mmCIF file with all atom_site columns, C-alpha atoms in Angstrom:
data_model
loop_
_atom_site.group_PDB
_atom_site.id
_atom_site.type_symbol
_atom_site.label_atom_id
_atom_site.label_alt_id
_atom_site.label_comp_id
_atom_site.label_asym_id
_atom_site.label_entity_id
_atom_site.label_seq_id
_atom_site.pdbx_PDB_ins_code
_atom_site.Cartn_x
_atom_site.Cartn_y
_atom_site.Cartn_z
_atom_site.occupancy
_atom_site.B_iso_or_equiv
_atom_site.pdbx_formal_charge
_atom_site.auth_seq_id
_atom_site.auth_comp_id
_atom_site.auth_asym_id
_atom_site.auth_atom_id
_atom_site.pdbx_PDB_model_num
ATOM 1   C CA . MET A 1 1   ? 151.966 50.760 152.832 1.00 96.00 ? 1481 MET A CA 1
ATOM 2   C CA . LYS A 1 2   ? 147.582 51.364 153.475 1.00 98.00 ? 1482 LYS A CA 1
ATOM 3   C CA . TYR A 1 3   ? 146.544 51.895 157.423 1.00 98.00 ? 1483 TYR A CA 1
ATOM 4   C CA . MET A 1 4   ? 143.192 52.476 158.172 1.00 98.00 ? 1484 MET A CA 1
ATOM 5   C CA . ILE A 1 5   ? 142.671 54.914 161.361 1.00 98.00 ? 1485 ILE A CA 1
ATOM 6   C CA . MET A 1 6   ? 139.554 54.588 163.151 1.00 97.00 ? 1486 MET A CA 1
ATOM 7   C CA . ILE A 1 7   ? 138.463 57.369 165.154 1.00 95.00 ? 1487 ILE A CA 1
ATOM 8   C CA . TYR A 1 8   ? 136.972 56.250 168.475 1.00 94.00 ? 1488 TYR A CA 1
ATOM 9   C CA . SER A 1 9   ? 134.991 58.812 170.495 1.00 93.00 ? 1489 SER A CA 1
ATOM 10  C CA . SER A 1 10  ? 131.754 59.257 173.166 1.00 92.00 ? 1490 SER A CA 1
ATOM 11  C CA . GLU A 1 11  ? 128.876 60.030 171.110 1.00 91.00 ? 1491 GLU A CA 1
ATOM 12  C CA . GLN A 1 12  ? 126.954 61.167 174.177 1.00 91.00 ? 1492 GLN A CA 1
ATOM 13  C CA . ALA A 1 13  ? 129.898 63.751 175.001 1.00 93.00 ? 1493 ALA A CA 1
ATOM 14  C CA . TRP A 1 14  ? 129.493 64.820 171.007 1.00 94.00 ? 1494 TRP A CA 1
ATOM 15  C CA . ASN A 1 15  ? 125.862 65.333 172.058 1.00 94.00 ? 1495 ASN A CA 1
ATOM 16  C CA . ALA A 1 16  ? 126.550 67.678 174.774 1.00 96.00 ? 1496 ALA A CA 1
ATOM 17  C CA . LEU A 1 17  ? 128.969 69.734 172.984 1.00 96.00 ? 1497 LEU A CA 1
ATOM 18  C CA . PRO A 1 18  ? 127.102 73.444 171.909 1.00 97.00 ? 1498 PRO A CA 1
ATOM 19  C CA . GLU A 1 19  ? 126.109 73.367 168.449 1.00 97.00 ? 1499 GLU A CA 1
ATOM 20  C CA . GLU A 1 20  ? 128.401 76.566 167.804 1.00 97.00 ? 1500 GLU A CA 1
ATOM 21  C CA . LYS A 1 21  ? 131.061 74.059 168.803 1.00 96.00 ? 1501 LYS A CA 1
ATOM 22  C CA . GLN A 1 22  ? 130.443 70.728 166.792 1.00 96.00 ? 1502 GLN A CA 1
ATOM 23  C CA . HIS A 1 23  ? 130.318 73.327 163.591 1.00 97.00 ? 1503 HIS A CA 1
ATOM 24  C CA . GLN A 1 24  ? 133.947 74.269 164.609 1.00 97.00 ? 1504 GLN A CA 1
ATOM 25  C CA . ILE A 1 25  ? 135.139 70.537 165.437 1.00 96.00 ? 1505 ILE A CA 1
ATOM 26  C CA . PHE A 1 26  ? 133.243 69.823 161.571 1.00 95.00 ? 1506 PHE A CA 1
ATOM 27  C CA . GLY A 1 27  ? 135.226 72.859 159.860 1.00 97.00 ? 1507 GLY A CA 1
ATOM 28  C CA . GLU A 1 28  ? 138.476 71.323 161.980 1.00 97.00 ? 1508 GLU A CA 1
ATOM 29  C CA . TYR A 1 29  ? 137.708 67.624 159.965 1.00 96.00 ? 1509 TYR A CA 1
ATOM 30  C CA . GLY A 1 30  ? 136.986 69.255 156.984 1.00 95.00 ? 1510 GLY A CA 1
ATOM 31  C CA . ALA A 1 31  ? 140.425 71.279 156.894 1.00 97.00 ? 1511 ALA A CA 1
ATOM 32  C CA . TYR A 1 32  ? 142.402 67.364 158.125 1.00 97.00 ? 1512 TYR A CA 1
ATOM 33  C CA . THR A 1 33  ? 140.314 65.876 155.056 1.00 96.00 ? 1513 THR A CA 1
ATOM 34  C CA . GLU A 1 34  ? 141.945 68.626 152.500 1.00 97.00 ? 1514 GLU A CA 1
ATOM 35  C CA . GLU A 1 35  ? 144.950 68.051 154.156 1.00 98.00 ? 1515 GLU A CA 1
ATOM 36  C CA . MET A 1 36  ? 145.237 64.232 154.110 1.00 98.00 ? 1516 MET A CA 1
ATOM 37  C CA . LYS A 1 37  ? 144.048 65.056 150.531 1.00 98.00 ? 1517 LYS A CA 1
ATOM 38  C CA . ARG A 1 38  ? 147.056 67.844 149.213 1.00 98.00 ? 1518 ARG A CA 1
ATOM 39  C CA . ALA A 1 39  ? 149.187 65.887 150.864 1.00 98.00 ? 1519 ALA A CA 1
ATOM 40  C CA . GLY A 1 40  ? 148.508 62.665 148.754 1.00 98.00 ? 1520 GLY A CA 1
ATOM 41  C CA . VAL A 1 41  ? 147.464 60.049 151.175 1.00 98.00 ? 1521 VAL A CA 1
ATOM 42  C CA . LEU A 1 42  ? 144.489 59.135 151.900 1.00 98.00 ? 1522 LEU A CA 1
ATOM 43  C CA . CYS A 1 43  ? 142.397 56.618 150.015 1.00 98.00 ? 1523 CYS A CA 1
ATOM 44  C CA . GLY A 1 44  ? 138.949 56.922 151.132 1.00 96.00 ? 1524 GLY A CA 1
ATOM 45  C CA . GLY A 1 45  ? 137.304 57.407 154.681 1.00 95.00 ? 1525 GLY A CA 1
ATOM 46  C CA . GLU A 1 46  ? 133.584 58.393 156.068 1.00 95.00 ? 1526 GLU A CA 1
ATOM 47  C CA . ALA A 1 47  ? 131.972 58.964 159.344 1.00 93.00 ? 1527 ALA A CA 1
ATOM 48  C CA . LEU A 1 48  ? 129.110 56.859 160.038 1.00 94.00 ? 1528 LEU A CA 1
ATOM 49  C CA . GLN A 1 49  ? 125.925 57.433 161.504 1.00 94.00 ? 1529 GLN A CA 1
ATOM 50  C CA . PRO A 1 50  ? 124.909 56.989 165.977 1.00 90.00 ? 1530 PRO A CA 1
ATOM 51  C CA . SER A 1 51  ? 125.728 53.157 166.676 1.00 88.00 ? 1531 SER A CA 1
ATOM 52  C CA . THR A 1 52  ? 122.110 53.316 167.912 1.00 87.00 ? 1532 THR A CA 1
ATOM 53  C CA . THR A 1 53  ? 121.616 52.765 163.926 1.00 90.00 ? 1533 THR A CA 1
ATOM 54  C CA . ALA A 1 54  ? 123.898 49.892 163.816 1.00 89.00 ? 1534 ALA A CA 1
ATOM 55  C CA . THR A 1 55  ? 122.668 46.422 163.329 1.00 88.00 ? 1535 THR A CA 1
ATOM 56  C CA . THR A 1 56  ? 125.035 43.191 165.028 1.00 85.00 ? 1536 THR A CA 1
ATOM 57  C CA . VAL A 1 57  ? 124.860 39.967 162.909 1.00 87.00 ? 1537 VAL A CA 1
ATOM 58  C CA . ARG A 1 58  ? 125.741 37.001 164.372 1.00 85.00 ? 1538 ARG A CA 1
ATOM 59  C CA . ASN A 1 59  ? 125.127 33.087 163.620 1.00 91.00 ? 1539 ASN A CA 1
ATOM 60  C CA . SER A 1 60  ? 123.634 30.824 166.904 1.00 88.00 ? 1540 SER A CA 1
ATOM 61  C CA . GLU A 1 61  ? 123.050 27.174 166.241 1.00 90.00 ? 1541 GLU A CA 1
ATOM 62  C CA . GLY A 1 62  ? 122.950 27.694 162.237 1.00 92.00 ? 1542 GLY A CA 1
ATOM 63  C CA . ARG A 1 63  ? 121.026 30.501 162.285 1.00 94.00 ? 1543 ARG A CA 1
ATOM 64  C CA . THR A 1 64  ? 121.390 34.355 161.475 1.00 94.00 ? 1544 THR A CA 1
ATOM 65  C CA . ILE A 1 65  ? 120.228 37.007 164.264 1.00 88.00 ? 1545 ILE A CA 1
ATOM 66  C CA . HIS A 1 66  ? 120.195 40.419 163.449 1.00 89.00 ? 1546 HIS A CA 1
ATOM 67  C CA . VAL A 1 67  ? 120.072 42.580 166.847 1.00 84.00 ? 1547 VAL A CA 1
ATOM 68  C CA . ASP A 1 68  ? 120.358 46.230 166.833 1.00 83.00 ? 1548 ASP A CA 1
ATOM 69  C CA . GLY A 1 69  ? 122.187 47.925 167.877 1.00 74.00 ? 1549 GLY A CA 1
ATOM 70  C CA . PRO A 1 70  ? 126.421 47.991 168.860 1.00 66.00 ? 1550 PRO A CA 1
ATOM 71  C CA . PHE A 1 71  ? 126.941 44.375 169.665 1.00 61.00 ? 1551 PHE A CA 1
ATOM 72  C CA . VAL A 1 72  ? 128.762 45.548 173.216 1.00 63.00 ? 1552 VAL A CA 1
ATOM 73  C CA . GLU A 1 73  ? 128.497 48.982 174.819 1.00 67.00 ? 1553 GLU A CA 1
ATOM 74  C CA . THR A 1 74  ? 131.453 50.676 175.333 1.00 74.00 ? 1554 THR A CA 1
ATOM 75  C CA . LYS A 1 75  ? 131.963 54.140 176.550 1.00 82.00 ? 1555 LYS A CA 1
ATOM 76  C CA . GLU A 1 76  ? 133.512 55.083 172.683 1.00 88.00 ? 1556 GLU A CA 1
ATOM 77  C CA . GLN A 1 77  ? 131.763 54.017 169.872 1.00 90.00 ? 1557 GLN A CA 1
ATOM 78  C CA . LEU A 1 78  ? 133.166 54.053 166.009 1.00 92.00 ? 1558 LEU A CA 1
ATOM 79  C CA . GLY A 1 79  ? 132.472 57.527 164.544 1.00 93.00 ? 1559 GLY A CA 1
ATOM 80  C CA . GLY A 1 80  ? 134.345 57.234 161.297 1.00 95.00 ? 1560 GLY A CA 1
ATOM 81  C CA . PHE A 1 81  ? 137.340 55.893 160.039 1.00 97.00 ? 1561 PHE A CA 1
ATOM 82  C CA . TRP A 1 82  ? 140.390 56.639 157.061 1.00 97.00 ? 1562 TRP A CA 1
ATOM 83  C CA . ILE A 1 83  ? 142.515 55.080 154.484 1.00 98.00 ? 1563 ILE A CA 1
ATOM 84  C CA . VAL A 1 84  ? 145.436 56.516 153.867 1.00 98.00 ? 1564 VAL A CA 1
ATOM 85  C CA . GLU A 1 85  ? 148.675 54.906 151.831 1.00 98.00 ? 1565 GLU A CA 1
ATOM 86  C CA . CYS A 1 86  ? 151.776 56.005 154.241 1.00 98.00 ? 1566 CYS A CA 1
ATOM 87  C CA . ALA A 1 87  ? 155.933 55.205 154.256 1.00 97.00 ? 1567 ALA A CA 1
ATOM 88  C CA . ASP A 1 88  ? 155.446 53.730 157.360 1.00 97.00 ? 1568 ASP A CA 1
ATOM 89  C CA . LEU A 1 89  ? 153.375 53.678 160.133 1.00 97.00 ? 1569 LEU A CA 1
ATOM 90  C CA . ASP A 1 90  ? 154.837 56.525 162.108 1.00 97.00 ? 1570 ASP A CA 1
ATOM 91  C CA . ALA A 1 91  ? 153.791 58.660 159.293 1.00 98.00 ? 1571 ALA A CA 1
ATOM 92  C CA . ALA A 1 92  ? 150.342 56.996 159.468 1.00 98.00 ? 1572 ALA A CA 1
ATOM 93  C CA . LEU A 1 93  ? 150.642 57.507 163.927 1.00 97.00 ? 1573 LEU A CA 1
ATOM 94  C CA . ALA A 1 94  ? 151.599 61.238 162.844 1.00 97.00 ? 1574 ALA A CA 1
ATOM 95  C CA . TRP A 1 95  ? 148.004 61.663 160.190 1.00 98.00 ? 1575 TRP A CA 1
ATOM 96  C CA . ALA A 1 96  ? 146.100 59.611 163.082 1.00 97.00 ? 1576 ALA A CA 1
ATOM 97  C CA . ALA A 1 97  ? 147.340 62.505 166.417 1.00 97.00 ? 1577 ALA A CA 1
ATOM 98  C CA . LYS A 1 98  ? 145.935 65.480 163.639 1.00 97.00 ? 1578 LYS A CA 1
ATOM 99  C CA . ILE A 1 99  ? 142.212 64.139 163.603 1.00 97.00 ? 1579 ILE A CA 1
ATOM 100 C CA . PRO A 1 100 ? 140.271 66.974 165.762 1.00 95.00 ? 1580 PRO A CA 1
ATOM 101 C CA . GLU A 1 101 ? 138.522 64.739 168.456 1.00 93.00 ? 1581 GLU A CA 1
ATOM 102 C CA . VAL A 1 102 ? 142.344 63.253 169.472 1.00 95.00 ? 1582 VAL A CA 1
ATOM 103 C CA . VAL A 1 103 ? 143.473 66.776 169.345 1.00 95.00 ? 1583 VAL A CA 1
ATOM 104 C CA . HIS A 1 104 ? 140.907 68.111 171.713 1.00 93.00 ? 1584 HIS A CA 1
ATOM 105 C CA . GLY A 1 105 ? 141.437 65.042 174.115 1.00 92.00 ? 1585 GLY A CA 1
ATOM 106 C CA . MET A 1 106 ? 138.101 63.986 172.714 1.00 93.00 ? 1586 MET A CA 1
ATOM 107 C CA . GLY A 1 107 ? 138.774 60.835 171.439 1.00 93.00 ? 1587 GLY A CA 1
ATOM 108 C CA . SER A 1 108 ? 141.110 58.256 170.424 1.00 95.00 ? 1588 SER A CA 1
ATOM 109 C CA . ALA A 1 109 ? 142.635 56.918 167.380 1.00 96.00 ? 1589 ALA A CA 1
ATOM 110 C CA . GLU A 1 110 ? 143.644 53.120 166.314 1.00 97.00 ? 1590 GLU A CA 1
ATOM 111 C CA . VAL A 1 111 ? 145.399 52.714 163.287 1.00 97.00 ? 1591 VAL A CA 1
ATOM 112 C CA . ARG A 1 112 ? 145.834 49.285 161.861 1.00 97.00 ? 1592 ARG A CA 1
ATOM 113 C CA . PRO A 1 113 ? 147.670 47.770 159.183 1.00 97.00 ? 1593 PRO A CA 1
ATOM 114 C CA . VAL A 1 114 ? 145.502 46.781 156.217 1.00 97.00 ? 1594 VAL A CA 1
ATOM 115 C CA . MET A 1 115 ? 146.155 43.229 155.270 1.00 96.00 ? 1595 MET A CA 1
ATOM 116 C CA . VAL A 1 116 ? 147.325 42.482 151.229 1.00 90.00 ? 1596 VAL A CA 1
ATOM 117 C CA . PHE A 1 117 ? 146.400 39.598 150.325 1.00 93.00 ? 1597 PHE A CA 1
#
């Protein structure tokens, strides 16, 4: 079954980290991604630009409205995602637990099954 693993963390906390620590964690993300590739579970994924670059699209009274930035203010922002193919939810959760920002206690991961049509 395919699962989407989404990483949520505080952009403000990330920006406050020393550059050396950011580089270390990026290296850990590279190793994590390579581990998923070697295990044959990685289907795809990407890091996202900061939430300040987002545009929210809504419909109000039949008119499309574009608003700069995320729709809601949150303490943690969506920073990236992976699509993995795992035997079951427990396997997907085990991969999510290895995400560097989760390991370092800097963020959380949301795991959801991908809907099949």
